Structures are given as C-alpha cells and as structure tokens.
C-alpha cells in the first residue's frame, strides 16, 4: 500500500492505494493546502485531469 500525494503541494493525503488500484475522475482533496484536484490513477501513476483554477491563474 502506498500513500497518494497531492499534485499541488506534494504532501501526503488521506488516501492509500494498492498496486492494483485504478481510479478514474477521482476528486482528490488535500487537507494541507485545502485544494481539490481531479485525478486518474492507473498502475500507481497519477495523472491530473483538471488542475485547480487558482493554479491556472498564476
């Protein structure tokens, strides 16, 4: 089992995944930076689908 890290601030979230876990269009919330990202996870590789609006405006 492995922790899922926030794609924005790179801190640990409250989600753990196994090697065979697949998530599609999953709303990942980070308790540290209070941001939400839509992600896919396949073969323990995280792909960000929808970056946060605040991140885009920087």
Short mmCIF file of C-alpha atoms in Angstrom, two decimals:
data_model
loop_
_atom_site.label_atom_id
_atom_site.label_comp_id
_atom_site.label_asym_id
_atom_site.label_seq_id
_atom_site.Cartn_x
_atom_site.Cartn_y
_atom_site.Cartn_z
CA UNK A 1 0.00 0.00 0.00
CA UNK A 2 1.18 3.48 -0.81
CA UNK A 3 0.01 6.99 0.06
CA UNK A 4 -1.35 9.31 -2.60
CA UNK A 5 0.41 12.68 -2.65
CA UNK A 6 -1.20 15.98 -3.55
CA UNK A 7 -0.19 17.07 -7.09
CA UNK A 8 -0.27 20.73 -5.99
CA UNK A 9 1.68 20.88 -2.71
CA UNK A 10 3.26 17.37 -2.80
CA UNK A 11 2.10 16.48 0.74
CA UNK A 12 0.50 13.23 1.81
CA UNK A 13 -3.28 13.00 1.52
CA UNK A 14 -5.57 10.68 3.48
CA UNK A 15 -5.85 8.21 0.60
CA UNK A 16 -3.91 4.95 0.30
CA UNK A 17 -3.81 2.82 -2.84
CA UNK A 18 -2.71 -0.70 -3.60
CA UNK A 19 -0.72 -1.78 -6.66
CA UNK A 20 -3.87 -2.94 -8.44
CA UNK A 21 -5.94 0.19 -7.67
CA UNK A 22 -7.39 2.12 -10.60
CA UNK A 23 -9.21 5.42 -10.13
CA UNK A 24 -10.85 7.45 -12.88
CA UNK A 25 -12.01 11.05 -12.42
CA UNK A 26 -11.37 10.88 -8.68
CA UNK A 27 -11.80 14.13 -6.70
CA UNK A 28 -8.69 14.21 -4.52
CA UNK A 29 -8.84 16.69 -1.62
CA UNK A 30 -5.67 17.75 0.15
CA UNK A 31 -6.14 18.54 3.86
CA UNK A 32 -2.90 20.54 3.93
CA UNK A 33 -3.42 23.04 1.08
CA UNK A 34 -7.26 22.70 1.03
CA UNK A 35 -7.28 22.23 -2.75
CA UNK A 36 -9.15 19.67 -4.81
CA UNK A 37 -7.84 18.06 -7.99
CA UNK A 38 -9.47 15.59 -10.35
CA UNK A 39 -7.04 12.73 -10.92
CA UNK A 40 -6.70 9.33 -12.57
CA UNK A 41 -4.55 6.59 -11.07
CA UNK A 42 -3.50 3.59 -13.15
CA UNK A 43 -0.55 1.34 -12.21
CA UNK A 44 0.29 3.71 -9.31
CA UNK A 45 0.82 6.59 -11.77
CA UNK A 46 -1.14 9.77 -11.01
CA UNK A 47 -2.43 11.90 -13.87
CA UNK A 48 -4.06 15.25 -13.11
CA UNK A 49 -7.18 15.74 -15.23
CA UNK A 50 -8.41 19.12 -14.05
CA UNK A 51 -5.91 21.44 -12.40
CA UNK A 52 -7.25 23.81 -9.78
CA UNK A 53 -8.43 27.19 -11.09
CA UNK A 54 -6.09 29.04 -8.70
CA UNK A 55 -3.11 27.14 -10.11
CA UNK A 56 -4.03 28.12 -13.69
CA UNK A 57 -4.24 31.84 -12.94
CA UNK A 58 -0.69 32.16 -11.57
#
